[in-house]
Amino acid sequence: MKGAYVATSLAGVGTVGGASALYFYKEDGSVETLRSKFAGALIKSDETNIWDSKWEALKKGSVSGDNVNIKLALSKKDESDPTAGKDALKRGCLELYDSLFINREDKNFLDFKSYCSKNNKDKGNATTWITQEHSNAAWTTKWTSLKQHTGDIDSELGVIKGKSSESGQDTERQKEIKNWCDKVAVELFESESVRYNNFLTYCKT
């Protein structure tokens, strides 16, 4: 996406000193929001299972940013009825969706990534992810397939494929594939990329 980053002074908006923020302005002059930049990762209101998993993650985690509703949700983690906490989380996430995307280190973005967005596994929406240890036959099948892979391939997966000539290392390669799957599963979904499509191919039955 074409556009430009512009440093904007935050003086007079509750900051101390000469603080500034770096916002991304698209060519049409509009600013980049989390909703526009990560549209494919937004959780729909009726995706109850995903919301439940984010609620469980919040209960075990902490809040980095300043969203009042997400902080409120965390404060209700020990209540016997989770309804109020879950509702507060949803409200907070909806607010974050329409907030400015500043950068990937921004504290509100970190909360968005952890509690308000789909990771690759959420987006894949499969019930057949391979959960067994790397020695399981399911990973043997995936290693066999990877050795024969043609077409676009993620760079990290390509490194594993490149070791196919090493004899007696099949179990180690299966472990590497599993570790790659575990890593990619929890990454924020961003697009139907080569990495994501390889994830669907090699991480589920």
PDB file of C-alpha atoms in Angstrom:
ATOM      1  CA  MET A   1       0.000   0.000   0.000  1.00  0.00           C
ATOM      2  CA  LYS A   2       1.360   3.391  -1.005  1.00  0.00           C
ATOM      3  CA  GLY A   3       1.372   6.305   1.377  1.00  0.00           C
ATOM      4  CA  ALA A   4       3.587   8.104   3.819  1.00  0.00           C
ATOM      5  CA  TYR A   5       4.408   8.165   7.495  1.00  0.00           C
ATOM      6  CA  VAL A   6       3.954  11.591   9.080  1.00  0.00           C
ATOM      7  CA  ALA A   7       5.193  12.604  12.522  1.00  0.00           C
ATOM      8  CA  THR A   8       2.455  14.457  14.390  1.00  0.00           C
ATOM      9  CA  SER A   9       2.924  16.439  17.582  1.00  0.00           C
ATOM     10  CA  LEU A  10       0.885  15.243  20.539  1.00  0.00           C
ATOM     11  CA  ALA A  11       1.285  18.456  22.511  1.00  0.00           C
ATOM     12  CA  GLY A  12      -1.935  19.440  24.201  1.00  0.00           C
ATOM     13  CA  VAL A  13      -3.530  15.983  24.080  1.00  0.00           C
ATOM     14  CA  GLY A  14      -2.536  14.649  27.442  1.00  0.00           C
ATOM     15  CA  THR A  15       1.143  14.021  26.802  1.00  0.00           C
ATOM     16  CA  VAL A  16       4.172  15.326  28.605  1.00  0.00           C
ATOM     17  CA  GLY A  17       6.832  17.336  26.807  1.00  0.00           C
ATOM     18  CA  GLY A  18       7.290  17.339  23.062  1.00  0.00           C
ATOM     19  CA  ALA A  19       5.963  13.873  22.355  1.00  0.00           C
ATOM     20  CA  SER A  20       4.941  12.921  18.854  1.00  0.00           C
ATOM     21  CA  ALA A  21       3.405   9.967  17.057  1.00  0.00           C
ATOM     22  CA  LEU A  22       4.074   8.498  13.641  1.00  0.00           C
ATOM     23  CA  TYR A  23       0.884   7.861  11.689  1.00  0.00           C
ATOM     24  CA  PHE A  24       0.546   6.195   8.298  1.00  0.00           C
ATOM     25  CA  TYR A  25      -1.378   8.285   5.799  1.00  0.00           C
ATOM     26  CA  LYS A  26      -2.597   6.563   2.641  1.00  0.00           C
ATOM     27  CA  GLU A  27      -2.448   8.251  -0.746  1.00  0.00           C
ATOM     28  CA  ASP A  28      -6.032   9.456  -0.423  1.00  0.00           C
ATOM     29  CA  GLY A  29      -5.135  11.313   2.774  1.00  0.00           C
ATOM     30  CA  SER A  30      -6.888   8.937   5.153  1.00  0.00           C
ATOM     31  CA  VAL A  31      -5.066   7.402   8.079  1.00  0.00           C
ATOM     32  CA  GLU A  32      -4.421   3.695   8.499  1.00  0.00           C
ATOM     33  CA  THR A  33      -6.537   2.068  11.195  1.00  0.00           C
ATOM     34  CA  LEU A  34      -6.269  -1.419  12.611  1.00  0.00           C
ATOM     35  CA  ARG A  35      -9.533  -2.199  10.831  1.00  0.00           C
ATOM     36  CA  SER A  36      -8.229  -1.166   7.426  1.00  0.00           C
ATOM     37  CA  LYS A  37      -4.752  -2.648   7.774  1.00  0.00           C
ATOM     38  CA  PHE A  38      -5.730  -5.998   9.282  1.00  0.00           C
ATOM     39  CA  ALA A  39      -9.240  -6.455   7.890  1.00  0.00           C
ATOM     40  CA  GLY A  40      -8.868 -10.206   7.507  1.00  0.00           C
ATOM     41  CA  ALA A  41      -7.929 -10.666  11.160  1.00  0.00           C
ATOM     42  CA  LEU A  42     -10.961  -8.970  12.729  1.00  0.00           C
ATOM     43  CA  ILE A  43     -13.192 -11.237  14.798  1.00  0.00           C
ATOM     44  CA  LYS A  44     -16.873 -11.211  13.820  1.00  0.00           C
ATOM     45  CA  SER A  45     -19.459 -10.774  16.550  1.00  0.00           C
ATOM     46  CA  ASP A  46     -20.836 -14.292  16.086  1.00  0.00           C
ATOM     47  CA  GLU A  47     -17.469 -16.106  16.152  1.00  0.00           C
ATOM     48  CA  THR A  48     -18.087 -17.231  19.708  1.00  0.00           C
ATOM     49  CA  ASN A  49     -15.384 -19.877  19.917  1.00  0.00           C
ATOM     50  CA  ILE A  50     -12.684 -17.402  18.946  1.00  0.00           C
ATOM     51  CA  TRP A  51     -13.975 -14.792  21.398  1.00  0.00           C
ATOM     52  CA  ASP A  52     -13.968 -17.433  24.124  1.00  0.00           C
ATOM     53  CA  SER A  53     -10.344 -18.294  23.373  1.00  0.00           C
ATOM     54  CA  LYS A  54      -9.353 -14.604  23.505  1.00  0.00           C
ATOM     55  CA  TRP A  55     -11.150 -14.241  26.837  1.00  0.00           C
ATOM     56  CA  GLU A  56      -9.189 -17.171  28.224  1.00  0.00           C
ATOM     57  CA  ALA A  57      -5.967 -15.625  26.921  1.00  0.00           C
ATOM     58  CA  LEU A  58      -6.785 -12.293  28.576  1.00  0.00           C
ATOM     59  CA  LYS A  59      -7.489 -13.982  31.910  1.00  0.00           C
ATOM     60  CA  LYS A  60      -3.987 -15.444  31.829  1.00  0.00           C
ATOM     61  CA  GLY A  61      -2.327 -12.328  30.456  1.00  0.00           C
ATOM     62  CA  SER A  62      -1.948  -8.607  31.035  1.00  0.00           C
ATOM     63  CA  VAL A  63      -2.999  -5.398  29.306  1.00  0.00           C
ATOM     64  CA  SER A  64      -0.307  -3.338  27.613  1.00  0.00           C
ATOM     65  CA  GLY A  65      -2.327  -0.432  26.241  1.00  0.00           C
ATOM     66  CA  ASP A  66      -4.748   2.121  27.613  1.00  0.00           C
ATOM     67  CA  ASN A  67      -8.124   0.863  26.391  1.00  0.00           C
ATOM     68  CA  VAL A  68     -10.516   1.253  29.313  1.00  0.00           C
ATOM     69  CA  ASN A  69     -12.829  -1.596  28.332  1.00  0.00           C
ATOM     70  CA  ILE A  70     -10.049  -4.140  27.929  1.00  0.00           C
ATOM     71  CA  LYS A  71      -8.706  -3.125  31.337  1.00  0.00           C
ATOM     72  CA  LEU A  72     -12.233  -3.494  32.709  1.00  0.00           C
ATOM     73  CA  ALA A  73     -12.509  -6.952  31.164  1.00  0.00           C
ATOM     74  CA  LEU A  74      -9.289  -8.054  32.836  1.00  0.00           C
ATOM     75  CA  SER A  75     -10.545  -6.801  36.207  1.00  0.00           C
ATOM     76  CA  LYS A  76     -13.491  -9.192  35.902  1.00  0.00           C
ATOM     77  CA  LYS A  77     -11.464 -12.312  35.164  1.00  0.00           C
ATOM     78  CA  ASP A  78     -12.244 -13.942  38.523  1.00  0.00           C
ATOM     79  CA  GLU A  79     -16.002 -13.358  38.477  1.00  0.00           C
ATOM     80  CA  SER A  80     -18.127 -16.510  38.449  1.00  0.00           C
ATOM     81  CA  ASP A  81     -20.223 -15.185  35.557  1.00  0.00           C
ATOM     82  CA  PRO A  82     -17.928 -14.257  32.657  1.00  0.00           C
ATOM     83  CA  THR A  83     -20.583 -12.337  30.721  1.00  0.00           C
ATOM     84  CA  ALA A  84     -19.586  -8.845  31.862  1.00  0.00           C
ATOM     85  CA  GLY A  85     -15.912  -9.512  31.221  1.00  0.00           C
ATOM     86  CA  LYS A  86     -16.509 -10.946  27.765  1.00  0.00           C
ATOM     87  CA  ASP A  87     -18.783  -8.060  26.827  1.00  0.00           C
ATOM     88  CA  ALA A  88     -16.194  -5.520  27.976  1.00  0.00           C
ATOM     89  CA  LEU A  89     -13.531  -7.295  25.930  1.00  0.00           C
ATOM     90  CA  LYS A  90     -15.672  -7.133  22.796  1.00  0.00           C
ATOM     91  CA  ARG A  91     -16.378  -3.433  23.343  1.00  0.00           C
ATOM     92  CA  GLY A  92     -12.698  -2.737  23.804  1.00  0.00           C
ATOM     93  CA  CYS A  93     -11.764  -4.665  20.688  1.00  0.00           C
ATOM     94  CA  LEU A  94     -14.328  -2.810  18.590  1.00  0.00           C
ATOM     95  CA  GLU A  95     -12.793   0.440  19.810  1.00  0.00           C
ATOM     96  CA  LEU A  96      -9.312  -0.763  18.918  1.00  0.00           C
ATOM     97  CA  TYR A  97     -10.444  -1.787  15.436  1.00  0.00           C
ATOM     98  CA  ASP A  98     -11.150   1.857  14.625  1.00  0.00           C
ATOM     99  CA  SER A  99      -8.042   3.224  16.323  1.00  0.00           C
ATOM    100  CA  LEU A 100      -4.956   4.386  14.449  1.00  0.00           C
ATOM    101  CA  PHE A 101      -2.300   1.888  13.494  1.00  0.00           C
ATOM    102  CA  ILE A 102       0.903   3.505  14.745  1.00  0.00           C
ATOM    103  CA  ASN A 103       3.457   0.680  14.599  1.00  0.00           C
ATOM    104  CA  ARG A 104       3.906  -2.911  15.703  1.00  0.00           C
ATOM    105  CA  GLU A 105       5.491  -1.880  18.990  1.00  0.00           C
ATOM    106  CA  ASP A 106       2.521   0.281  19.974  1.00  0.00           C
ATOM    107  CA  LYS A 107       0.961  -1.003  23.198  1.00  0.00           C
ATOM    108  CA  ASN A 108      -2.587  -0.896  21.887  1.00  0.00           C
ATOM    109  CA  PHE A 109      -1.492  -2.887  18.845  1.00  0.00           C
ATOM    110  CA  LEU A 110      -0.019  -5.522  21.177  1.00  0.00           C
ATOM    111  CA  ASP A 111      -3.406  -5.857  22.901  1.00  0.00           C
ATOM    112  CA  PHE A 112      -5.124  -6.042  19.509  1.00  0.00           C
ATOM    113  CA  LYS A 113      -2.781  -8.814  18.445  1.00  0.00           C
ATOM    114  CA  SER A 114      -3.215 -10.801  21.667  1.00  0.00           C
ATOM    115  CA  TYR A 115      -6.918 -10.406  22.420  1.00  0.00           C
ATOM    116  CA  CYS A 116      -8.794  -8.912  19.467  1.00  0.00           C
ATOM    117  CA  SER A 117      -7.565 -10.576  16.294  1.00  0.00           C
ATOM    118  CA  LYS A 118      -7.380 -13.905  14.529  1.00  0.00           C
ATOM    119  CA  ASN A 119      -4.093 -15.703  14.318  1.00  0.00           C
ATOM    120  CA  ASN A 120      -3.352 -18.052  11.438  1.00  0.00           C
ATOM    121  CA  LYS A 121      -4.841 -21.017  13.270  1.00  0.00           C
ATOM    122  CA  ASP A 122      -8.031 -19.086  14.031  1.00  0.00           C
ATOM    123  CA  LYS A 123      -8.305 -18.018  10.402  1.00  0.00           C
ATOM    124  CA  GLY A 124      -7.663 -21.533   9.113  1.00  0.00           C
ATOM    125  CA  ASN A 125     -10.808 -22.681  10.896  1.00  0.00           C
ATOM    126  CA  ALA A 126      -9.867 -26.336  10.723  1.00  0.00           C
ATOM    127  CA  THR A 127     -10.727 -29.126  13.123  1.00  0.00           C
ATOM    128  CA  THR A 128      -7.960 -31.328  11.786  1.00  0.00           C
ATOM    129  CA  TRP A 129      -4.753 -29.624  12.929  1.00  0.00           C
ATOM    130  CA  ILE A 130      -1.992 -32.105  13.631  1.00  0.00           C
ATOM    131  CA  THR A 131      -1.493 -32.063  17.393  1.00  0.00           C
ATOM    132  CA  GLN A 132       0.592 -35.212  17.838  1.00  0.00           C
ATOM    133  CA  GLU A 133       4.284 -35.246  18.650  1.00  0.00           C
ATOM    134  CA  HIS A 134       6.735 -34.963  15.771  1.00  0.00           C
ATOM    135  CA  SER A 135       7.378 -38.713  15.724  1.00  0.00           C
ATOM    136  CA  ASN A 136       3.762 -39.399  14.738  1.00  0.00           C
ATOM    137  CA  ALA A 137       3.030 -40.802  11.284  1.00  0.00           C
ATOM    138  CA  ALA A 138       1.097 -37.649  10.381  1.00  0.00           C
ATOM    139  CA  TRP A 139       4.355 -35.672  10.388  1.00  0.00           C
ATOM    140  CA  THR A 140       6.057 -38.414   8.385  1.00  0.00           C
ATOM    141  CA  THR A 141       3.450 -37.854   5.691  1.00  0.00           C
ATOM    142  CA  LYS A 142       4.027 -34.103   5.755  1.00  0.00           C
ATOM    143  CA  TRP A 143       7.795 -34.514   5.473  1.00  0.00           C
ATOM    144  CA  THR A 144       7.324 -36.790   2.476  1.00  0.00           C
ATOM    145  CA  SER A 145       5.064 -34.191   0.876  1.00  0.00           C
ATOM    146  CA  LEU A 146       7.457 -31.339   1.620  1.00  0.00           C
ATOM    147  CA  LYS A 147      10.351 -33.148  -0.045  1.00  0.00           C
ATOM    148  CA  GLN A 148       8.253 -33.305  -3.207  1.00  0.00           C
ATOM    149  CA  HIS A 149       6.939 -29.748  -2.951  1.00  0.00           C
ATOM    150  CA  THR A 150       6.890 -27.621  -6.092  1.00  0.00           C
ATOM    151  CA  GLY A 151       5.780 -24.039  -6.412  1.00  0.00           C
ATOM    152  CA  ASP A 152       5.977 -21.165  -3.962  1.00  0.00           C
ATOM    153  CA  ILE A 153       7.304 -21.953  -0.516  1.00  0.00           C
ATOM    154  CA  ASP A 154       7.919 -20.015   2.681  1.00  0.00           C
ATOM    155  CA  SER A 155      11.613 -19.281   3.184  1.00  0.00           C
ATOM    156  CA  GLU A 156      11.833 -21.078   6.541  1.00  0.00           C
ATOM    157  CA  LEU A 157      10.021 -24.117   5.212  1.00  0.00           C
ATOM    158  CA  GLY A 158      12.302 -24.015   2.191  1.00  0.00           C
ATOM    159  CA  VAL A 159      15.327 -24.367   4.458  1.00  0.00           C
ATOM    160  CA  ILE A 160      13.824 -27.540   5.906  1.00  0.00           C
ATOM    161  CA  LYS A 161      13.059 -28.888   2.427  1.00  0.00           C
ATOM    162  CA  GLY A 162      16.650 -28.169   1.437  1.00  0.00           C
ATOM    163  CA  LYS A 163      17.851 -30.751   3.949  1.00  0.00           C
ATOM    164  CA  SER A 164      16.061 -33.604   2.175  1.00  0.00           C
ATOM    165  CA  SER A 165      19.342 -35.077   0.949  1.00  0.00           C
ATOM    166  CA  GLU A 166      20.579 -35.666   4.500  1.00  0.00           C
ATOM    167  CA  SER A 167      20.076 -39.356   5.258  1.00  0.00           C
ATOM    168  CA  GLY A 168      18.873 -40.662   8.602  1.00  0.00           C
ATOM    169  CA  GLN A 169      17.446 -37.284   9.653  1.00  0.00           C
ATOM    170  CA  ASP A 170      13.750 -37.800   8.953  1.00  0.00           C
ATOM    171  CA  THR A 171      12.672 -37.532  12.590  1.00  0.00           C
ATOM    172  CA  GLU A 172      14.616 -34.292  12.999  1.00  0.00           C
ATOM    173  CA  ARG A 173      13.007 -32.835   9.865  1.00  0.00           C
ATOM    174  CA  GLN A 174       9.565 -33.798  11.164  1.00  0.00           C
ATOM    175  CA  LYS A 175      10.364 -31.990  14.400  1.00  0.00           C
ATOM    176  CA  GLU A 176      11.381 -28.897  12.450  1.00  0.00           C
ATOM    177  CA  ILE A 177       8.126 -28.942  10.480  1.00  0.00           C
ATOM    178  CA  LYS A 178       6.109 -29.248  13.680  1.00  0.00           C
ATOM    179  CA  ASN A 179       8.035 -26.393  15.290  1.00  0.00           C
ATOM    180  CA  TRP A 180       7.407 -24.264  12.207  1.00  0.00           C
ATOM    181  CA  CYS A 181       3.696 -25.046  12.375  1.00  0.00           C
ATOM    182  CA  ASP A 182       3.537 -24.180  16.074  1.00  0.00           C
ATOM    183  CA  LYS A 183       5.248 -20.863  15.379  1.00  0.00           C
ATOM    184  CA  VAL A 184       3.118 -19.845  12.404  1.00  0.00           C
ATOM    185  CA  ALA A 185      -0.126 -20.925  14.093  1.00  0.00           C
ATOM    186  CA  VAL A 186      -0.015 -18.087  16.621  1.00  0.00           C
ATOM    187  CA  GLU A 187       1.154 -15.349  14.252  1.00  0.00           C
ATOM    188  CA  LEU A 188      -1.325 -12.597  13.418  1.00  0.00           C
ATOM    189  CA  PHE A 189      -3.191 -13.395  10.202  1.00  0.00           C
ATOM    190  CA  GLU A 190      -2.306 -10.742   7.645  1.00  0.00           C
ATOM    191  CA  SER A 191      -3.050 -12.103   4.190  1.00  0.00           C
ATOM    192  CA  GLU A 192      -3.495 -15.190   2.030  1.00  0.00           C
ATOM    193  CA  SER A 193       0.284 -15.286   1.729  1.00  0.00           C
ATOM    194  CA  VAL A 194       2.615 -18.090   0.693  1.00  0.00           C
ATOM    195  CA  ARG A 195       3.438 -18.585   4.367  1.00  0.00           C
ATOM    196  CA  TYR A 196      -0.242 -18.907   5.303  1.00  0.00           C
ATOM    197  CA  ASN A 197      -1.073 -21.254   2.431  1.00  0.00           C
ATOM    198  CA  ASN A 198       1.937 -23.449   3.265  1.00  0.00           C
ATOM    199  CA  PHE A 199       0.690 -23.480   6.853  1.00  0.00           C
ATOM    200  CA  LEU A 200      -2.651 -24.880   5.725  1.00  0.00           C
ATOM    201  CA  THR A 201      -0.901 -27.501   3.603  1.00  0.00           C
ATOM    202  CA  TYR A 202       1.624 -28.795   6.110  1.00  0.00           C
ATOM    203  CA  CYS A 203      -0.005 -28.310   9.505  1.00  0.00           C
ATOM    204  CA  LYS A 204      -3.333 -30.087   9.196  1.00  0.00           C
ATOM    205  CA  THR A 205      -4.340 -33.559   8.145  1.00  0.00           C
TER     206      THR A 205
END
